[in-house]
Coordinates of N, CA and C in Angstrom, one line a residue:
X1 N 95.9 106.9 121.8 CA 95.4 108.0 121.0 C 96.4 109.0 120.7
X2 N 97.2 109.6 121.5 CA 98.0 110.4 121.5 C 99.4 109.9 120.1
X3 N 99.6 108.9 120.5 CA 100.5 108.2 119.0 C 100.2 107.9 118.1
X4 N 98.9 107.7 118.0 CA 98.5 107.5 116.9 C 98.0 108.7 116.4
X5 N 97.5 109.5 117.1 CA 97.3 111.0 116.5 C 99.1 111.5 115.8
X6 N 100.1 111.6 116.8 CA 101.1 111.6 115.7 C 101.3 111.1 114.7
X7 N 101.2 109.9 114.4 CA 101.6 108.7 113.3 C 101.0 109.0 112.2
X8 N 99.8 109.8 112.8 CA 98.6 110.1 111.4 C 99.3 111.3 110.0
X9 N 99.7 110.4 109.3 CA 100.1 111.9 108.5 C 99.0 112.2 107.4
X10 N 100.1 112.9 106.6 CA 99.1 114.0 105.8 C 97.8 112.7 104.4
X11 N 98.4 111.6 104.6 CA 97.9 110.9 103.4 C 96.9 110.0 104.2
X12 N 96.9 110.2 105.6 CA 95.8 109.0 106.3 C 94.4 108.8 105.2
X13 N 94.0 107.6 105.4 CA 93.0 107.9 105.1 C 91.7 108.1 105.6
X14 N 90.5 108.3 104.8 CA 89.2 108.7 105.6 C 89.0 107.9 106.8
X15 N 89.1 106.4 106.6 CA 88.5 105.3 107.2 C 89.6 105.7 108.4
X16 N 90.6 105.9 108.6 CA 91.9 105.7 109.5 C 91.4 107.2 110.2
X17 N 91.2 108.4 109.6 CA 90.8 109.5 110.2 C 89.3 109.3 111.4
X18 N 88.6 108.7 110.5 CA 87.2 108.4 111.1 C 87.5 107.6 112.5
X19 N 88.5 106.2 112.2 CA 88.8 105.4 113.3 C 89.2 106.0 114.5
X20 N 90.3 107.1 114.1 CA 91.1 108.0 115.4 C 89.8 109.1 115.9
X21 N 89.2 109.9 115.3 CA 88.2 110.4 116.0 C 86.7 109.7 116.7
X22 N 86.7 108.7 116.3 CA 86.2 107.9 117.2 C 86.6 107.3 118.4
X23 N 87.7 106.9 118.3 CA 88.2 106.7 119.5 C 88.5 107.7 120.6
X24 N 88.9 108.6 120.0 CA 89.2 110.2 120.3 C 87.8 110.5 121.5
X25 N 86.5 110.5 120.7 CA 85.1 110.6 121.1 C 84.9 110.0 122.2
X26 N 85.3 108.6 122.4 CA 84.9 107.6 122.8 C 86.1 107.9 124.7
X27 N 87.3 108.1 124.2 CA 88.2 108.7 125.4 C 86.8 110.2 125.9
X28 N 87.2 110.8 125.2 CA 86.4 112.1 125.7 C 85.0 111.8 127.2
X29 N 84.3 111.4 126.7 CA 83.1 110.8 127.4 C 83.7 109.6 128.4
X30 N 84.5 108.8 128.5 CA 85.2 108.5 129.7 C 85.5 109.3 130.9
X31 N 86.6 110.3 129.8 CA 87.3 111.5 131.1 C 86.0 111.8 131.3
X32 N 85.1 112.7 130.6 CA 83.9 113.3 131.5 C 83.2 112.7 132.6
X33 N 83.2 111.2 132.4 CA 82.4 110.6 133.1 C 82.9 110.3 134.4
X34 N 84.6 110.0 134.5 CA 85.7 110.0 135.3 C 85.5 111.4 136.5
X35 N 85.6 112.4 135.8 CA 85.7 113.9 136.3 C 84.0 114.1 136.8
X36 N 82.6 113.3 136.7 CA 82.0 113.4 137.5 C 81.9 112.4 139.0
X37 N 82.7 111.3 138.7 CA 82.8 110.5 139.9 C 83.8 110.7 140.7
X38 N 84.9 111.3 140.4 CA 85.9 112.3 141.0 C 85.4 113.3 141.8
X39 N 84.9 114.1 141.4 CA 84.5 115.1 142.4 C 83.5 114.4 143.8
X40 N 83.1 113.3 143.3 CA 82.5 112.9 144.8 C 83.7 112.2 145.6
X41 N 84.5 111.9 145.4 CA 85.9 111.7 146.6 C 86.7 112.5 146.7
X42 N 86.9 113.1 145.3 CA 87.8 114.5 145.8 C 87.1 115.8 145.3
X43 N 86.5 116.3 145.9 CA 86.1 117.5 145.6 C 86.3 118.6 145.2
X44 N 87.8 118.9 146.4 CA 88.9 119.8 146.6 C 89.6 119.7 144.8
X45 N 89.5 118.9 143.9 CA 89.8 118.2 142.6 C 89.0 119.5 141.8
X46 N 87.8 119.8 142.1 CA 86.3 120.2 141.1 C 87.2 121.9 141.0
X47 N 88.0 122.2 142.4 CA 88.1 123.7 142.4 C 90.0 124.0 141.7
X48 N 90.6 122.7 142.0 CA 92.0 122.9 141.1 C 91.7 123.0 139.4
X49 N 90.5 122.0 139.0 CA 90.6 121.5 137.8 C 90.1 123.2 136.8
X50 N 89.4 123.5 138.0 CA 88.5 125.4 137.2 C 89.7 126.0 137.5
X51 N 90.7 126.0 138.3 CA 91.5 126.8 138.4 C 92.7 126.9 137.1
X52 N 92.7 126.1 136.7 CA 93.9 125.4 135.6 C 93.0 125.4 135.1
X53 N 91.8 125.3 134.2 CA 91.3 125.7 133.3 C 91.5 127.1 133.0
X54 N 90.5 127.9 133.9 CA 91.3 129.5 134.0 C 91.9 129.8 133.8
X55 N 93.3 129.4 133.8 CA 94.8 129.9 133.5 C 94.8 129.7 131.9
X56 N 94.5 128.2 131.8 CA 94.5 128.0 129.9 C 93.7 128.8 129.4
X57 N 92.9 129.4 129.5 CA 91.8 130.3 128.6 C 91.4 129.4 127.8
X58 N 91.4 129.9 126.3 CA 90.7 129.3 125.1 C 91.3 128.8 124.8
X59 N 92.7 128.0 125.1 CA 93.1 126.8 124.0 C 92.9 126.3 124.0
X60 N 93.0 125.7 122.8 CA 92.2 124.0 123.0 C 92.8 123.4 123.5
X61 N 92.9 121.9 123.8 CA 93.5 121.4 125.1 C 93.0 119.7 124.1
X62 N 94.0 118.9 123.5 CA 93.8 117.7 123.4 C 93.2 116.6 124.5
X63 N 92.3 115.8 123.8 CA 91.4 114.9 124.8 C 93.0 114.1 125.8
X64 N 94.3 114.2 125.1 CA 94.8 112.9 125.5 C 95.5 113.9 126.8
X65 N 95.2 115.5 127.0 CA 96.6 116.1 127.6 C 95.6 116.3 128.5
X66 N 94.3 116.3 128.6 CA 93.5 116.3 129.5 C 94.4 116.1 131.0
X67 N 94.5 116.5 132.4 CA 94.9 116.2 133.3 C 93.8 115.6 134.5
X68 N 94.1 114.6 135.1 CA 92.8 113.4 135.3 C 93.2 114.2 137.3
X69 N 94.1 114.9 137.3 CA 94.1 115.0 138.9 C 94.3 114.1 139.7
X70 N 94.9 112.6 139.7 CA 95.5 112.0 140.2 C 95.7 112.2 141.9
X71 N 95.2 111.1 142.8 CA 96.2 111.8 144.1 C 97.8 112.7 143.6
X72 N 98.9 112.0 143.4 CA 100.0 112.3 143.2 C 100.2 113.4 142.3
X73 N 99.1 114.4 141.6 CA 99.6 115.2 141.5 C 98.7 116.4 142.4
X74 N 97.7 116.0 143.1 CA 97.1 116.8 144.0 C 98.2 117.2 145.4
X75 N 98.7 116.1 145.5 CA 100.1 116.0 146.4 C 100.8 116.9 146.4
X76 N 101.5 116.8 144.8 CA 102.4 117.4 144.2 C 101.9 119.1 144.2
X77 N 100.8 119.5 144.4 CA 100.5 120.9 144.4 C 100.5 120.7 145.9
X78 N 101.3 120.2 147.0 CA 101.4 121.0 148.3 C 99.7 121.0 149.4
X79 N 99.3 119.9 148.3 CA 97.5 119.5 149.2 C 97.5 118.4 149.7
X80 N 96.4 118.0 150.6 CA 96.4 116.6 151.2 C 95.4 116.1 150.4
X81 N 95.6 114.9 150.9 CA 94.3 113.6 149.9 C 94.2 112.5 150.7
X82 N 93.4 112.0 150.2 CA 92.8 110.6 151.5 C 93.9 109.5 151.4
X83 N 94.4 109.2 152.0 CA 95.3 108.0 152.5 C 95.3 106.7 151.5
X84 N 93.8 106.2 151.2 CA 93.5 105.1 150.7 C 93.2 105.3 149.4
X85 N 93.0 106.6 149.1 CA 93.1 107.0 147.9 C 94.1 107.1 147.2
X86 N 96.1 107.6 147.5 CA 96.9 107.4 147.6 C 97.1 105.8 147.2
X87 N 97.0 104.8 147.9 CA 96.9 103.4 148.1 C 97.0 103.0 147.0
X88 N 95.3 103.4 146.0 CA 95.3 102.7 144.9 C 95.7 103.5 143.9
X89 N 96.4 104.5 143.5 CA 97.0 105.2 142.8 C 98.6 104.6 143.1
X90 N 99.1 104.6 144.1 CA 99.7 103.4 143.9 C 99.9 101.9 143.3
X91 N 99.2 101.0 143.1 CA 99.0 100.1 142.8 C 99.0 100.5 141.4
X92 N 97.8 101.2 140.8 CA 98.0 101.7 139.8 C 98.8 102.1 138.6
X93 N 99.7 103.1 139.5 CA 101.3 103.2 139.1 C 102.6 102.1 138.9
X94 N 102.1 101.4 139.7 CA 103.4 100.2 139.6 C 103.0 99.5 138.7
X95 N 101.5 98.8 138.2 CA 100.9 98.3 137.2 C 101.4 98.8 135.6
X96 N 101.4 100.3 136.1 CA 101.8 101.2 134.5 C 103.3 100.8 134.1
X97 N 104.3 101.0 135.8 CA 105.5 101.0 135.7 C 106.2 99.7 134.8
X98 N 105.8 98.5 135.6 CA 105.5 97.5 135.0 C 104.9 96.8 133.4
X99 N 104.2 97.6 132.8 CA 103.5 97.3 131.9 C 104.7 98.3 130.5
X100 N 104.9 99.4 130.7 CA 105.8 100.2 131.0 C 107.5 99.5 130.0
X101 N 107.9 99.2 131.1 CA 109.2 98.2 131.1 C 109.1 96.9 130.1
X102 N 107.8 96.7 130.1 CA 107.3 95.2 129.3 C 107.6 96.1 127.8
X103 N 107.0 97.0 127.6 CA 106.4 97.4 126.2 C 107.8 97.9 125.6
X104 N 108.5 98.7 126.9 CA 110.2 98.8 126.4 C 111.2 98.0 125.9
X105 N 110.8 97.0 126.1 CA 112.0 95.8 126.1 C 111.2 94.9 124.9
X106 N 110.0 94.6 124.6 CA 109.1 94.6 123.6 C 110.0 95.0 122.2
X107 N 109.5 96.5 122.5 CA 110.1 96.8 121.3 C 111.9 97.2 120.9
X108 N 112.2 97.1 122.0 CA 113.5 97.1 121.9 C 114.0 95.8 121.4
X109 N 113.4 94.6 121.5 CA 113.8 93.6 120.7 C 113.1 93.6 119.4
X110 N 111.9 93.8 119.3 CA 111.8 94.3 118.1 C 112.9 95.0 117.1
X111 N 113.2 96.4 117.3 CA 113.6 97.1 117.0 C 115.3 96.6 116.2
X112 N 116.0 95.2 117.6 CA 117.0 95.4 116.9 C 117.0 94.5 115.8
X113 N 115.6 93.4 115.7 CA 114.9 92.3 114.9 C 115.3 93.3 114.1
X114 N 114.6 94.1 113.5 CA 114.2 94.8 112.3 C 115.5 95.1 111.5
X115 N 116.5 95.8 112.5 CA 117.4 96.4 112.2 C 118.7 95.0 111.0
X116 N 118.3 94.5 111.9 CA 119.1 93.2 111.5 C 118.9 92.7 110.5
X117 N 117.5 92.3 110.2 CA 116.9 92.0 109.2 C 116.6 92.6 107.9
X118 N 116.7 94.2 107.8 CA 117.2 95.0 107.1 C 118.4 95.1 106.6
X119 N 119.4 95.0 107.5 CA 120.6 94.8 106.7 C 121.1 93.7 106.2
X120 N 120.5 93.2 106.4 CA 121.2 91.1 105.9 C 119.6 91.0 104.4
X121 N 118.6 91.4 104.5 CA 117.5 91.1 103.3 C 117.0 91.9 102.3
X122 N 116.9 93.7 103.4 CA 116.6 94.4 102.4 C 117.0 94.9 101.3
X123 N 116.7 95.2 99.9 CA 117.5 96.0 99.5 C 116.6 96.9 98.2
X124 N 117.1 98.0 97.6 CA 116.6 98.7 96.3 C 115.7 100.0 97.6
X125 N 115.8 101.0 96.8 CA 115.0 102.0 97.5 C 114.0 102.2 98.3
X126 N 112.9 101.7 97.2 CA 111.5 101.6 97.7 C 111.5 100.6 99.3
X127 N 112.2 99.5 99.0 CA 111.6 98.3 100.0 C 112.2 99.4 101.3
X128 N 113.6 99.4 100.9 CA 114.4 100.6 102.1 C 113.3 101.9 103.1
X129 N 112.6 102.2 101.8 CA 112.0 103.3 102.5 C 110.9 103.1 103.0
X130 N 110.5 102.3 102.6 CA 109.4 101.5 103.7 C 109.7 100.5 104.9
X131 N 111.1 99.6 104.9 CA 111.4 99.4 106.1 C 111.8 100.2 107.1
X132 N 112.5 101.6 106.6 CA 112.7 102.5 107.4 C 111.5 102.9 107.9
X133 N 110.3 103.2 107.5 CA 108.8 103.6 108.0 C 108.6 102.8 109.1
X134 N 108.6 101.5 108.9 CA 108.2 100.5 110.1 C 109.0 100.9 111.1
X135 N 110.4 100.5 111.2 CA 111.3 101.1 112.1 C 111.2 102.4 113.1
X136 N 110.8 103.2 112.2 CA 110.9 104.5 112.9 C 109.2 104.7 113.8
X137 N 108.5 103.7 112.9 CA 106.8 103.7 113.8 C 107.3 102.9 115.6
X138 N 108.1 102.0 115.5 CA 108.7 101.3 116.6 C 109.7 101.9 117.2
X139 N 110.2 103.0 117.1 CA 111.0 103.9 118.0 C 110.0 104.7 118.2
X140 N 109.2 105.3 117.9 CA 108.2 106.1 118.7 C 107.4 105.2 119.1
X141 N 106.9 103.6 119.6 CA 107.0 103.0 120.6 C 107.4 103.5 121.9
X142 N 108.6 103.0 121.4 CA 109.8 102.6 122.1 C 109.8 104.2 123.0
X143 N 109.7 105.4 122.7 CA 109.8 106.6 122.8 C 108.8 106.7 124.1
X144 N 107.3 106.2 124.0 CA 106.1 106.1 124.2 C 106.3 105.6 125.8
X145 N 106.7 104.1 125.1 CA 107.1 103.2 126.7 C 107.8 104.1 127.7
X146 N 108.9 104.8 127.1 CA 109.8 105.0 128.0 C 108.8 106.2 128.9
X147 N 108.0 107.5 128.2 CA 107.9 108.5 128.6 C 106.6 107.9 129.5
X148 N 105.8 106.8 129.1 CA 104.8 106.2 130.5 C 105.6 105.7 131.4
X149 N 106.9 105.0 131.5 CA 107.6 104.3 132.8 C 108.3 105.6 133.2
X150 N 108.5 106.1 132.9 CA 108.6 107.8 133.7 C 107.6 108.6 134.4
X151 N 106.7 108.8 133.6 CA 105.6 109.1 134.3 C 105.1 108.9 135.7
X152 N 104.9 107.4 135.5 CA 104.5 106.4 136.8 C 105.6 106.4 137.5
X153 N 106.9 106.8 137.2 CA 107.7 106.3 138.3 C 107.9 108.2 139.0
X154 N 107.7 108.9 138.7 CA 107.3 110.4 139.0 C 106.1 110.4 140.4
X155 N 105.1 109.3 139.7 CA 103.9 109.3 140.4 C 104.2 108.6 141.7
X156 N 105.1 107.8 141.3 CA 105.4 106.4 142.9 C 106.3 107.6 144.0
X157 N 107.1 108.4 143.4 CA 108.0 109.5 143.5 C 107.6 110.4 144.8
X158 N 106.3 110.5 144.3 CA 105.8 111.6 145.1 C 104.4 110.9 146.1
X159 N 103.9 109.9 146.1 CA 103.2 108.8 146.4 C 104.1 108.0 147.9
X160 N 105.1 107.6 147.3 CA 106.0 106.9 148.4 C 106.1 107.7 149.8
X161 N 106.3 109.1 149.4 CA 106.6 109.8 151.0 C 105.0 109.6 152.4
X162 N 103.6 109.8 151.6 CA 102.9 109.6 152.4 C 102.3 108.3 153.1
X163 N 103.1 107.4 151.6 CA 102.1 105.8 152.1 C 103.7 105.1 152.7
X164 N 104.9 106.3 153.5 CA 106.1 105.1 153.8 C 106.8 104.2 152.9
X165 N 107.2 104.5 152.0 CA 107.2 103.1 151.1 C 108.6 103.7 151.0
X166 N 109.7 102.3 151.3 CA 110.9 102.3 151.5 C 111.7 101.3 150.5
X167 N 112.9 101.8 150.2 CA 113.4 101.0 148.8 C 112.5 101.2 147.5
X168 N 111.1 102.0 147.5 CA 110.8 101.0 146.3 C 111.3 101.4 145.2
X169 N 112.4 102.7 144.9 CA 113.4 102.7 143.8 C 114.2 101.8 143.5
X170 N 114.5 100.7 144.5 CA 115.4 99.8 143.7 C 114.8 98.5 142.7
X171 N 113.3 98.7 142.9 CA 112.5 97.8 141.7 C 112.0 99.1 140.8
X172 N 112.0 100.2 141.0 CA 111.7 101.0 139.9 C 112.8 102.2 140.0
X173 N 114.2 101.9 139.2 CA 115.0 102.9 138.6 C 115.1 103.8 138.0
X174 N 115.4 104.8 138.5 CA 116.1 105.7 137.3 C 115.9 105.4 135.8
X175 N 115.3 105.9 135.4 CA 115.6 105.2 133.5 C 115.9 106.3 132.7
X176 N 117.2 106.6 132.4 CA 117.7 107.7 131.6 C 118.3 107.0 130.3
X177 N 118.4 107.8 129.4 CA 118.3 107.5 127.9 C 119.5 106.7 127.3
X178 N 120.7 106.4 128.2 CA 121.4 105.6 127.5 C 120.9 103.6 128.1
X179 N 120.2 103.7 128.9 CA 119.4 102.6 129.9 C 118.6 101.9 128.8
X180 N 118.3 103.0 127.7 CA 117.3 102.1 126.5 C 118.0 101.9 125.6
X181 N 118.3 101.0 125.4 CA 119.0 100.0 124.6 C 118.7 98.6 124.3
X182 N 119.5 97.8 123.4 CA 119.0 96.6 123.6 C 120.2 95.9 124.2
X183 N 119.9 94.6 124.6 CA 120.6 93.8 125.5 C 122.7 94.0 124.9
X184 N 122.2 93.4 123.3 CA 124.0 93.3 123.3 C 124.3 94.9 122.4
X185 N 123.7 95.6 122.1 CA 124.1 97.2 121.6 C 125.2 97.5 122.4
X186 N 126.4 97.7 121.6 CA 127.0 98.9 122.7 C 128.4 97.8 122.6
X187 N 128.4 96.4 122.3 CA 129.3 95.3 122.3 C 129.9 94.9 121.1
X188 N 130.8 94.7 120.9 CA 131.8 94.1 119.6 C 131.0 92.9 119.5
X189 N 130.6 92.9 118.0 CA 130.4 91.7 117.8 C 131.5 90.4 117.2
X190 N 132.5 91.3 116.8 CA 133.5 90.7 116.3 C 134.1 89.6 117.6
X191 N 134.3 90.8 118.5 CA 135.1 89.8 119.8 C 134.6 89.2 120.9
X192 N 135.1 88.2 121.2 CA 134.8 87.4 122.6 C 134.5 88.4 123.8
X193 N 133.0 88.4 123.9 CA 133.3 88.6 125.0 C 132.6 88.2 126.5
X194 N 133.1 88.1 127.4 CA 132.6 87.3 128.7 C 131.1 87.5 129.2
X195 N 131.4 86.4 129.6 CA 129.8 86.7 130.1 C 129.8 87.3 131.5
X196 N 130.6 87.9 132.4 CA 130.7 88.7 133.4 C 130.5 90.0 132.5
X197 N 131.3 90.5 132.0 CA 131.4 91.6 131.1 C 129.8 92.2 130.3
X198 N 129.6 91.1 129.9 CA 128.5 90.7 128.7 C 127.3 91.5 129.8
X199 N 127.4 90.6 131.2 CA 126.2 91.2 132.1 C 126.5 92.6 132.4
X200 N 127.5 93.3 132.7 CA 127.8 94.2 133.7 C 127.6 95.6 132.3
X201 N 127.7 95.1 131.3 CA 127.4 96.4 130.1 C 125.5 96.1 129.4
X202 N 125.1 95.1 129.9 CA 123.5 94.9 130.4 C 122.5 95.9 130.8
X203 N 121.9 97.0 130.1 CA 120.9 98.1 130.9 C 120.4 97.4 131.9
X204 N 119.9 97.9 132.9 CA 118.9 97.4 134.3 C 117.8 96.8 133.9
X205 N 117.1 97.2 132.8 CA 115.8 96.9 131.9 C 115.7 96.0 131.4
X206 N 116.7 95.2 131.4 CA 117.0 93.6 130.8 C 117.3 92.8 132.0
X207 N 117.4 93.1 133.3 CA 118.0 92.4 134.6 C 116.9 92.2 135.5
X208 N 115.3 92.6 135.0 CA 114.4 92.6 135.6 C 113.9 91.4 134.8
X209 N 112.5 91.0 136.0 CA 112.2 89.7 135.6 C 110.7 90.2 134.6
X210 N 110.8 89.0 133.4 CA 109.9 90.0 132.8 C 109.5 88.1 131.9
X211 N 108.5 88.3 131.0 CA 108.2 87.7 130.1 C 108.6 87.6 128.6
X212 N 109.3 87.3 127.7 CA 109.7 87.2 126.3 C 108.4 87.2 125.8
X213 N 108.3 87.8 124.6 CA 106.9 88.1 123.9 C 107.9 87.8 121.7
X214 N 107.1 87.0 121.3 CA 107.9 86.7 120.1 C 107.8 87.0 119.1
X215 N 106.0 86.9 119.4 CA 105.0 87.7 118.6 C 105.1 89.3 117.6
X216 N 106.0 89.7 118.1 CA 106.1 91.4 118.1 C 107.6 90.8 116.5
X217 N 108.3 91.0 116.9 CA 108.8 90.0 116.2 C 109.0 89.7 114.8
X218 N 107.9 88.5 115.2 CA 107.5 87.6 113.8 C 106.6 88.5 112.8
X219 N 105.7 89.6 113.4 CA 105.0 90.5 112.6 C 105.7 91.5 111.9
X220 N 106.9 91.7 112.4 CA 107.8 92.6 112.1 C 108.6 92.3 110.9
X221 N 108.6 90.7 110.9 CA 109.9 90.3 109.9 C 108.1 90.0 108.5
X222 N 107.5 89.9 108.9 CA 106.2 89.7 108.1 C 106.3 90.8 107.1
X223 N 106.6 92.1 107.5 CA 106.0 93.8 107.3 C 107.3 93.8 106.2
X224 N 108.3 93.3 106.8 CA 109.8 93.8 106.2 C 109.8 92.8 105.1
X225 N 109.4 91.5 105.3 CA 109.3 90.9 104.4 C 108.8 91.2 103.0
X226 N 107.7 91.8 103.2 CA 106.4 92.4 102.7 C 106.6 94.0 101.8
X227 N 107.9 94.1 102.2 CA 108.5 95.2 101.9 C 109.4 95.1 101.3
X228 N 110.4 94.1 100.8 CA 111.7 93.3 100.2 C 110.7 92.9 98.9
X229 N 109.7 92.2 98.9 CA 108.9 91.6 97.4 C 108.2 92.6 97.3
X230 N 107.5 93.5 97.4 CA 107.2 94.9 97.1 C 107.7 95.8 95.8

């Protein structure tokens, strides 16, 4: 919701407006419903959440910035929380972390699909400025992935000290901004070069075990296509 509320510009139309506030609706009455089964495990939850409302006064407050209270951020305010509650907010988080990393590397192949295929097919203004559109809808993906696999890895962050959890930064990294890239970016294509080399200039985000998805892709070269006869 939150991306797509960006993406929405000024020419959306009704049908696309209608679609996003429905869904919008449809989140809304979740969290509410969430935030009444919440307070029956965490209670101590019902008196932070008035408290931080308080503070905001009357602004409005988007459905998507909503804050769900999480063990790990109840933590993170210096409170205790139930052990096994912890547990599965873990789980949780490595799920995102993971899902995360997928959606990064997704469109980061995507991305350099596009790029590629742009320069070797497209050409004349119009098609240009609409493959630029696609493109830049896939970097704010790409944008998206990175700032949920941060998130969750924030969450594991502060999660890890009470459930003991040792190493588990070396399956979930650091991920700082030159880390998002694509596999050969950053390499001469002109020149030979090794495959020792080839690995060692490899972000970490390509060294993890993951699934190829091709799909993303083939829809991509579809759009751009679609964009070139245009």
């Amino acid at each position: 919701v939150k991306l797509d509320s960006a993406n929405l510009g000024a020419h959306a139309t009704d049908a696309q407006r209608s679609n996003l506030q429905q869904r919008t609706n449809a989140l809304q009455r979740r969290i509410e419903h969430w935030i009444q089964i919440q307070t029956l495990y965490m209670p101590l939850v019902a008196r932070l959440r008035s408290d931080a409302d308080s503070s905001a006064g009357s602004n409005h407050e988007e459905v998507h910035a909503i804050d769900l209270w999480l063990p790990s951020k109840v933590l993170a305010a210096s409170l205790q929380c139930d052990i096994e509650l912890c547990k599965v907010e873990w789980r949780l988080r490595e799920a995102q972390a993971n899902d995360a990393l997928s959606q990064l590397r997704q469109q980061l192949r995507l991305k350099s699909h596009l790029v590629n295929f742009k320069k070797e097919w497209i050409t004349g203004q119009r098609a240009n400025t609409r493959s630029q559109t696609i493109i830049k809808t896939v970097q704010a993906k790409i944008d998206a992935a990175a700032d949920k696999y941060r998130a969750a890895r924030s969450a594991l962050s502060t999660l890890a000290v009470p459930l003991f959890k040792v190493d588990w930064d070396e399956c979930f990294p650091m991920l700082r901004q030159e880390h998002i890239r694509f596999m050969t970016e950053g390499l001469d294509s002109t020149t030979q070069v090794s495959e020792g080399r080839r690995l060692l200039s490899t972000a970490w985000i390509w060294k993890a075990n993951y699934r190829a998805h091709d799909s993303q892709s083939e829809q991509g070269s579809e759009e751009l296509q679609d964009g070139r006869s245009s």
